[in-house]
Amino acid sequence: MTSRDPIYVTRPYLPSLDAFIPYLKNIWQSKILTNSGPYHQQLEQRLCKHLGVEYISLFTNGTIALLTAIQALGLSGEVITTPYSFVATSHSLLWNGLQPVFVDIDPSTFNLDPSKIEGAITRDTTAILPVHCYGNPCDVEAISQIASRHNLRVVYDAAHAFGVNYRGTSLLSHGDLSILSFHATKVFNTFEGGAIVCHDKETKHRIDQLKNFGFVDEVTVSDVGINGKMSEINAAFGLLELSSIEEALAEREKIDAQYRSGLAGINGLTIYRRISDARPNFSYFPVLVDNSYPISRDDLYNKLKEQDIYARRYFYPLISEFPMYRTLSSAREENLPRATQVARQILCLPIYSGLSSSDVHRIISLIRDV
Ligand code: T4K
């Protein structure tokens, strides 16, 4: 890449094409294209080992994984969630006929603020759906205590949290279920893809049925399942990608360090602080642009865009501002002051393996020289 090519917020990590050809040949030879074929099974096993979890079920994308995770728990009524996420998080509740109840975020982690959860619980609440935003762990201990006190289920949207460890164990071991996204823009991608992580064999079995239309056997359908199966091509690509994921993460780590030192001390620019005790995955590089920076967040976004640098305002607008949510009483701005403020100030800078250090330097200089 030359320094004048456009720079996007992210680019997929692609291992060598030549290395992928043998996988394609095997698929052509076996004629098994989908429905839990050999690559699908291998990837589930390899991911369990890599992520340090016991059961994983692959999906066609993170959104269908989320829909199915919620369906698998048989929830009803209201589910407490964050407005500061990608819209798929709340959409998964509407698809299941559930009512999202938005709770404000912690301004330092941008994750659901546990101290605000209990105030939002009603007799109709059945679950909590938090997001490990940017791969930064939620306060899993506090959320678990609240859930046990009120007999609630917890589904973590861990779309950003591939490979994140917290206090020595996989972040995905928390909650009843966690979902992952393997979309092209994610740290680990299978073009499109996703997964549900669960903790026992029976649940995995049920999730596998739900993602296969609800079939129990050839002649029995137990639930209104969906087609959420990952194809053999996606699974094969995942296997190849997994073999070099550590190098890809190391590249991201370097970029993260370069931004942190290059952007330190700029008035009006706050670098996102990661939780200690966690092994991060460097999936995003968010900064907050406040009033003491010489120009607004949107002007900075446009200024970078003029230079063909496409930063993104993840997550602006808040989910609670979209038409299908804004009439909910929990969507009122007064209920979500911190999320509202963060959404107005957030800017995610480009980070991906293959982004050169001279490009990162150029981005830093543009931001510094405003
Ligand atoms: N929960 C959370 C918390 C999520 O963030 C997401 C997805 C989900 C659930 C749902 O998971 P999935 O169903 O998607 O598996 C992107 C992604 O589409 C989405 O996966 C992601 N979150 C979200 C945060 O970002 P867009 O609309 O911003 O993507 P797009 O197409 O503008 O891509 C961003 C940049 O990436 C482009 O400017 C260029 C680069 N790019 C993108 C693609 C697709 C490439 O270089 N190659 C590509 O193939 O939503």
PDB file of N, CA and C in Angstrom, residues 169-229:
ATOM      1  N   THR A 169      -8.672 -15.624  32.464  1.00  0.00           N
ATOM      2  CA  THR A 169      -9.528 -16.574  31.727  1.00  0.00           C
ATOM      3  C   THR A 169     -10.229 -15.856  30.577  1.00  0.00           C
ATOM      4  N   SER A 170     -10.802 -16.670  29.695  1.00  0.00           N
ATOM      5  CA  SER A 170     -11.484 -16.065  28.553  1.00  0.00           C
ATOM      6  C   SER A 170     -12.639 -15.205  29.030  1.00  0.00           C
ATOM      7  N   LEU A 171     -12.757 -14.033  28.450  1.00  0.00           N
ATOM      8  CA  LEU A 171     -13.886 -13.160  28.769  1.00  0.00           C
ATOM      9  C   LEU A 171     -15.204 -13.844  28.403  1.00  0.00           C
ATOM     10  N   LEU A 172     -15.111 -14.780  27.462  1.00  0.00           N
ATOM     11  CA  LEU A 172     -16.316 -15.452  26.960  1.00  0.00           C
ATOM     12  C   LEU A 172     -16.869 -16.480  27.942  1.00  0.00           C
ATOM     13  N   SER A 173     -16.135 -16.705  29.045  1.00  0.00           N
ATOM     14  CA  SER A 173     -16.637 -17.683  30.010  1.00  0.00           C
ATOM     15  C   SER A 173     -17.694 -17.065  30.927  1.00  0.00           C
ATOM     16  N   HIS A 174     -17.931 -15.765  30.805  1.00  0.00           N
ATOM     17  CA  HIS A 174     -18.924 -15.110  31.676  1.00  0.00           C
ATOM     18  C   HIS A 174     -20.312 -15.108  31.030  1.00  0.00           C
ATOM     19  N   GLY A 175     -21.322 -14.997  31.883  1.00  0.00           N
ATOM     20  CA  GLY A 175     -22.704 -14.937  31.388  1.00  0.00           C
ATOM     21  C   GLY A 175     -23.221 -16.313  31.000  1.00  0.00           C
ATOM     22  N   ASP A 176     -24.520 -16.362  30.672  1.00  0.00           N
ATOM     23  CA  ASP A 176     -25.095 -17.641  30.219  1.00  0.00           C
ATOM     24  C   ASP A 176     -24.573 -17.972  28.832  1.00  0.00           C
ATOM     25  N   LEU A 177     -24.557 -16.947  27.964  1.00  0.00           N
ATOM     26  CA  LEU A 177     -24.087 -17.140  26.594  1.00  0.00           C
ATOM     27  C   LEU A 177     -23.319 -15.885  26.170  1.00  0.00           C
ATOM     28  N   SER A 178     -22.380 -16.061  25.236  1.00  0.00           N
ATOM     29  CA  SER A 178     -21.721 -14.904  24.607  1.00  0.00           C
ATOM     30  C   SER A 178     -21.778 -15.109  23.111  1.00  0.00           C
ATOM     31  N   ILE A 179     -21.888 -14.004  22.389  1.00  0.00           N
ATOM     32  CA  ILE A 179     -21.849 -14.149  20.927  1.00  0.00           C
ATOM     33  C   ILE A 179     -20.646 -13.394  20.372  1.00  0.00           C
ATOM     34  N   LEU A 180     -20.129 -13.929  19.273  1.00  0.00           N
ATOM     35  CA  LEU A 180     -18.988 -13.309  18.582  1.00  0.00           C
ATOM     36  C   LEU A 180     -19.391 -12.968  17.154  1.00  0.00           C
ATOM     37  N   SER A 181     -18.726 -11.964  16.585  1.00  0.00           N
ATOM     38  CA  SER A 181     -18.890 -11.678  15.152  1.00  0.00           C
ATOM     39  C   SER A 181     -17.559 -11.937  14.456  1.00  0.00           C
ATOM     40  N   PHE A 182     -17.633 -12.622  13.324  1.00  0.00           N
ATOM     41  CA  PHE A 182     -16.429 -12.843  12.501  1.00  0.00           C
ATOM     42  C   PHE A 182     -16.589 -12.112  11.169  1.00  0.00           C
ATOM     43  N   HIS A 183     -17.250 -10.953  11.222  1.00  0.00           N
ATOM     44  CA  HIS A 183     -17.443 -10.146  10.010  1.00  0.00           C
ATOM     45  C   HIS A 183     -16.081  -9.656   9.499  1.00  0.00           C
ATOM     46  N   ALA A 184     -16.050  -9.330   8.212  1.00  0.00           N
ATOM     47  CA  ALA A 184     -14.814  -8.875   7.559  1.00  0.00           C
ATOM     48  C   ALA A 184     -14.095  -7.762   8.317  1.00  0.00           C
ATOM     49  N   THR A 185     -14.845  -6.955   9.067  1.00  0.00           N
ATOM     50  CA  THR A 185     -14.233  -5.819   9.765  1.00  0.00           C
ATOM     51  C   THR A 185     -13.688  -6.193  11.146  1.00  0.00           C
ATOM     52  N   LYS A 186     -13.798  -7.458  11.509  1.00  0.00           N
ATOM     53  CA  LYS A 186     -13.403  -7.851  12.864  1.00  0.00           C
ATOM     54  C   LYS A 186     -11.966  -8.389  12.907  1.00  0.00           C
ATOM     55  N   VAL A 187     -11.431  -8.434  14.121  1.00  0.00           N
ATOM     56  CA  VAL A 187     -10.059  -8.898  14.349  1.00  0.00           C
ATOM     57  C   VAL A 187      -9.828 -10.281  13.721  1.00  0.00           C
ATOM     58  N   PHE A 188     -10.770 -11.164  13.941  1.00  0.00           N
ATOM     59  CA  PHE A 188     -10.737 -12.497  13.327  1.00  0.00           C
ATOM     60  C   PHE A 188     -11.955 -12.572  12.414  1.00  0.00           C
ATOM     61  N   ASN A 189     -11.734 -12.822  11.117  1.00  0.00           N
ATOM     62  CA  ASN A 189     -12.891 -12.822  10.223  1.00  0.00           C
ATOM     63  C   ASN A 189     -12.988 -14.106   9.406  1.00  0.00           C
ATOM     64  N   THR A 190     -14.241 -14.433   9.052  1.00  0.00           N
ATOM     65  CA  THR A 190     -14.485 -15.547   8.113  1.00  0.00           C
ATOM     66  C   THR A 190     -15.304 -14.978   6.937  1.00  0.00           C
ATOM     67  N   PHE A 191     -14.983 -13.797   6.473  1.00  0.00           N
ATOM     68  CA  PHE A 191     -15.774 -12.986   5.531  1.00  0.00           C
ATOM     69  C   PHE A 191     -17.019 -12.516   6.272  1.00  0.00           C
ATOM     70  N   GLU A 192     -18.051 -13.354   6.348  1.00  0.00           N
ATOM     71  CA  GLU A 192     -19.186 -13.187   7.252  1.00  0.00           C
ATOM     72  C   GLU A 192     -19.105 -14.364   8.210  1.00  0.00           C
ATOM     73  N   GLY A 193     -19.534 -14.168   9.436  1.00  0.00           N
ATOM     74  CA  GLY A 193     -19.546 -15.296  10.356  1.00  0.00           C
ATOM     75  C   GLY A 193     -19.788 -14.836  11.777  1.00  0.00           C
ATOM     76  N   GLY A 194     -20.056 -15.794  12.624  1.00  0.00           N
ATOM     77  CA  GLY A 194     -20.275 -15.481  14.031  1.00  0.00           C
ATOM     78  C   GLY A 194     -20.336 -16.768  14.820  1.00  0.00           C
ATOM     79  N   ALA A 195     -20.569 -16.647  16.116  1.00  0.00           N
ATOM     80  CA  ALA A 195     -20.607 -17.843  16.965  1.00  0.00           C
ATOM     81  C   ALA A 195     -21.333 -17.552  18.261  1.00  0.00           C
ATOM     82  N   ILE A 196     -21.833 -18.628  18.852  1.00  0.00           N
ATOM     83  CA  ILE A 196     -22.324 -18.554  20.238  1.00  0.00           C
ATOM     84  C   ILE A 196     -21.418 -19.430  21.090  1.00  0.00           C
ATOM     85  N   VAL A 197     -21.009 -18.879  22.216  1.00  0.00           N
ATOM     86  CA  VAL A 197     -20.240 -19.652  23.189  1.00  0.00           C
ATOM     87  C   VAL A 197     -21.187 -20.015  24.325  1.00  0.00           C
ATOM     88  N   CYS A 198     -21.234 -21.299  24.686  1.00  0.00           N
ATOM     89  CA  CYS A 198     -22.073 -21.706  25.820  1.00  0.00           C
ATOM     90  C   CYS A 198     -21.265 -22.637  26.721  1.00  0.00           C
ATOM     91  N   HIS A 199     -21.867 -23.066  27.810  1.00  0.00           N
ATOM     92  CA  HIS A 199     -21.063 -23.750  28.820  1.00  0.00           C
ATOM     93  C   HIS A 199     -21.460 -25.197  29.076  1.00  0.00           C
ATOM     94  N   ASP A 200     -22.430 -25.729  28.342  1.00  0.00           N
ATOM     95  CA  ASP A 200     -22.759 -27.148  28.523  1.00  0.00           C
ATOM     96  C   ASP A 200     -23.241 -27.760  27.215  1.00  0.00           C
ATOM     97  N   LYS A 201     -23.144 -29.096  27.193  1.00  0.00           N
ATOM     98  CA  LYS A 201     -23.398 -29.862  25.979  1.00  0.00           C
ATOM     99  C   LYS A 201     -24.855 -29.744  25.504  1.00  0.00           C
ATOM    100  N   GLU A 202     -25.779 -29.734  26.483  1.00  0.00           N
ATOM    101  CA  GLU A 202     -27.215 -29.699  26.125  1.00  0.00           C
ATOM    102  C   GLU A 202     -27.543 -28.378  25.426  1.00  0.00           C
ATOM    103  N   THR A 203     -26.987 -27.292  25.966  1.00  0.00           N
ATOM    104  CA  THR A 203     -27.275 -25.978  25.362  1.00  0.00           C
ATOM    105  C   THR A 203     -26.683 -25.917  23.961  1.00  0.00           C
ATOM    106  N   LYS A 204     -25.480 -26.433  23.800  1.00  0.00           N
ATOM    107  CA  LYS A 204     -24.843 -26.439  22.467  1.00  0.00           C
ATOM    108  C   LYS A 204     -25.730 -27.231  21.485  1.00  0.00           C
ATOM    109  N   HIS A 205     -26.247 -28.357  21.959  1.00  0.00           N
ATOM    110  CA  HIS A 205     -27.085 -29.206  21.128  1.00  0.00           C
ATOM    111  C   HIS A 205     -28.340 -28.439  20.682  1.00  0.00           C
ATOM    112  N   ARG A 206     -28.934 -27.739  21.644  1.00  0.00           N
ATOM    113  CA  ARG A 206     -30.163 -26.981  21.329  1.00  0.00           C
ATOM    114  C   ARG A 206     -29.844 -25.842  20.357  1.00  0.00           C
ATOM    115  N   ILE A 207     -28.740 -25.156  20.582  1.00  0.00           N
ATOM    116  CA  ILE A 207     -28.367 -24.052  19.686  1.00  0.00           C
ATOM    117  C   ILE A 207     -28.110 -24.593  18.280  1.00  0.00           C
ATOM    118  N   ASP A 208     -27.470 -25.746  18.197  1.00  0.00           N
ATOM    119  CA  ASP A 208     -27.209 -26.354  16.877  1.00  0.00           C
ATOM    120  C   ASP A 208     -28.514 -26.703  16.161  1.00  0.00           C
ATOM    121  N   GLN A 209     -29.514 -27.099  16.933  1.00  0.00           N
ATOM    122  CA  GLN A 209     -30.820 -27.372  16.309  1.00  0.00           C
ATOM    123  C   GLN A 209     -31.480 -26.075  15.850  1.00  0.00           C
ATOM    124  N   LEU A 210     -31.392 -25.056  16.696  1.00  0.00           N
ATOM    125  CA  LEU A 210     -32.045 -23.779  16.352  1.00  0.00           C
ATOM    126  C   LEU A 210     -31.444 -23.151  15.098  1.00  0.00           C
ATOM    127  N   LYS A 211     -30.125 -23.352  14.909  1.00  0.00           N
ATOM    128  CA  LYS A 211     -29.514 -22.733  13.721  1.00  0.00           C
ATOM    129  C   LYS A 211     -29.754 -23.585  12.464  1.00  0.00           C
ATOM    130  N   ASN A 212     -30.382 -24.752  12.647  1.00  0.00           N
ATOM    131  CA  ASN A 212     -30.714 -25.634  11.530  1.00  0.00           C
ATOM    132  C   ASN A 212     -32.237 -25.795  11.465  1.00  0.00           C
ATOM    133  N   PHE A 213     -32.932 -24.670  11.438  1.00  0.00           N
ATOM    134  CA  PHE A 213     -34.403 -24.594  11.266  1.00  0.00           C
ATOM    135  C   PHE A 213     -35.191 -25.166  12.441  1.00  0.00           C
ATOM    136  N   GLY A 214     -34.513 -25.665  13.476  1.00  0.00           N
ATOM    137  CA  GLY A 214     -35.214 -26.311  14.589  1.00  0.00           C
ATOM    138  C   GLY A 214     -35.357 -27.817  14.412  1.00  0.00           C
ATOM    139  N   PHE A 215     -34.643 -28.379  13.400  1.00  0.00           N
ATOM    140  CA  PHE A 215     -34.713 -29.838  13.194  1.00  0.00           C
ATOM    141  C   PHE A 215     -34.088 -30.592  14.368  1.00  0.00           C
ATOM    142  N   VAL A 216     -34.821 -31.578  14.869  1.00  0.00           N
ATOM    143  CA  VAL A 216     -34.301 -32.467  15.909  1.00  0.00           C
ATOM    144  C   VAL A 216     -33.779 -33.739  15.244  1.00  0.00           C
ATOM    145  N   ASP A 217     -34.540 -34.229  14.278  1.00  0.00           N
ATOM    146  CA  ASP A 217     -34.105 -35.329  13.414  1.00  0.00           C
ATOM    147  C   ASP A 217     -34.777 -35.126  12.060  1.00  0.00           C
ATOM    148  N   GLU A 218     -34.647 -36.070  11.174  1.00  0.00           N
ATOM    149  CA  GLU A 218     -35.132 -35.884   9.800  1.00  0.00           C
ATOM    150  C   GLU A 218     -36.614 -35.506   9.697  1.00  0.00           C
ATOM    151  N   VAL A 219     -37.399 -35.968  10.685  1.00  0.00           N
ATOM    152  CA  VAL A 219     -38.846 -35.765  10.581  1.00  0.00           C
ATOM    153  C   VAL A 219     -39.426 -34.929  11.732  1.00  0.00           C
ATOM    154  N   THR A 220     -38.562 -34.402  12.593  1.00  0.00           N
ATOM    155  CA  THR A 220     -39.084 -33.657  13.749  1.00  0.00           C
ATOM    156  C   THR A 220     -38.500 -32.252  13.803  1.00  0.00           C
ATOM    157  N   VAL A 221     -39.390 -31.266  13.939  1.00  0.00           N
ATOM    158  CA  VAL A 221     -38.960 -29.863  14.108  1.00  0.00           C
ATOM    159  C   VAL A 221     -39.529 -29.380  15.436  1.00  0.00           C
ATOM    160  N   SER A 222     -38.642 -28.958  16.337  1.00  0.00           N
ATOM    161  CA  SER A 222     -39.103 -28.619  17.691  1.00  0.00           C
ATOM    162  C   SER A 222     -39.374 -27.133  17.874  1.00  0.00           C
ATOM    163  N   ASP A 223     -38.686 -26.272  17.123  1.00  0.00           N
ATOM    164  CA  ASP A 223     -38.804 -24.825  17.342  1.00  0.00           C
ATOM    165  C   ASP A 223     -38.814 -24.101  16.006  1.00  0.00           C
ATOM    166  N   VAL A 224     -39.191 -22.803  16.062  1.00  0.00           N
ATOM    167  CA  VAL A 224     -39.102 -21.979  14.850  1.00  0.00           C
ATOM    168  C   VAL A 224     -37.637 -21.561  14.726  1.00  0.00           C
ATOM    169  N   GLY A 225     -36.823 -22.483  14.235  1.00  0.00           N
ATOM    170  CA  GLY A 225     -35.399 -22.195  14.075  1.00  0.00           C
ATOM    171  C   GLY A 225     -35.148 -21.388  12.818  1.00  0.00           C
ATOM    172  N   ILE A 226     -33.889 -21.114  12.579  1.00  0.00           N
ATOM    173  CA  ILE A 226     -33.510 -20.288  11.434  1.00  0.00           C
ATOM    174  C   ILE A 226     -32.392 -21.010  10.688  1.00  0.00           C
ATOM    175  N   ASN A 227     -32.050 -20.507   9.487  1.00  0.00           N
ATOM    176  CA  ASN A 227     -30.854 -21.050   8.844  1.00  0.00           C
ATOM    177  C   ASN A 227     -29.680 -20.157   9.227  1.00  0.00           C
ATOM    178  N   GLY A 228     -28.922 -20.592  10.219  1.00  0.00           N
ATOM    179  CA  GLY A 228     -27.798 -19.789  10.707  1.00  0.00           C
ATOM    180  C   GLY A 228     -26.475 -20.496  10.522  1.00  0.00           C
ATOM    181  N   LYS A 229     -26.427 -21.496   9.634  1.00  0.00           N
ATOM    182  CA  LYS A 229     -25.222 -22.342   9.531  1.00  0.00           C
ATOM    183  C   LYS A 229     -24.096 -21.669   8.766  1.00  0.00           C
TER     184      LYS A 229
END
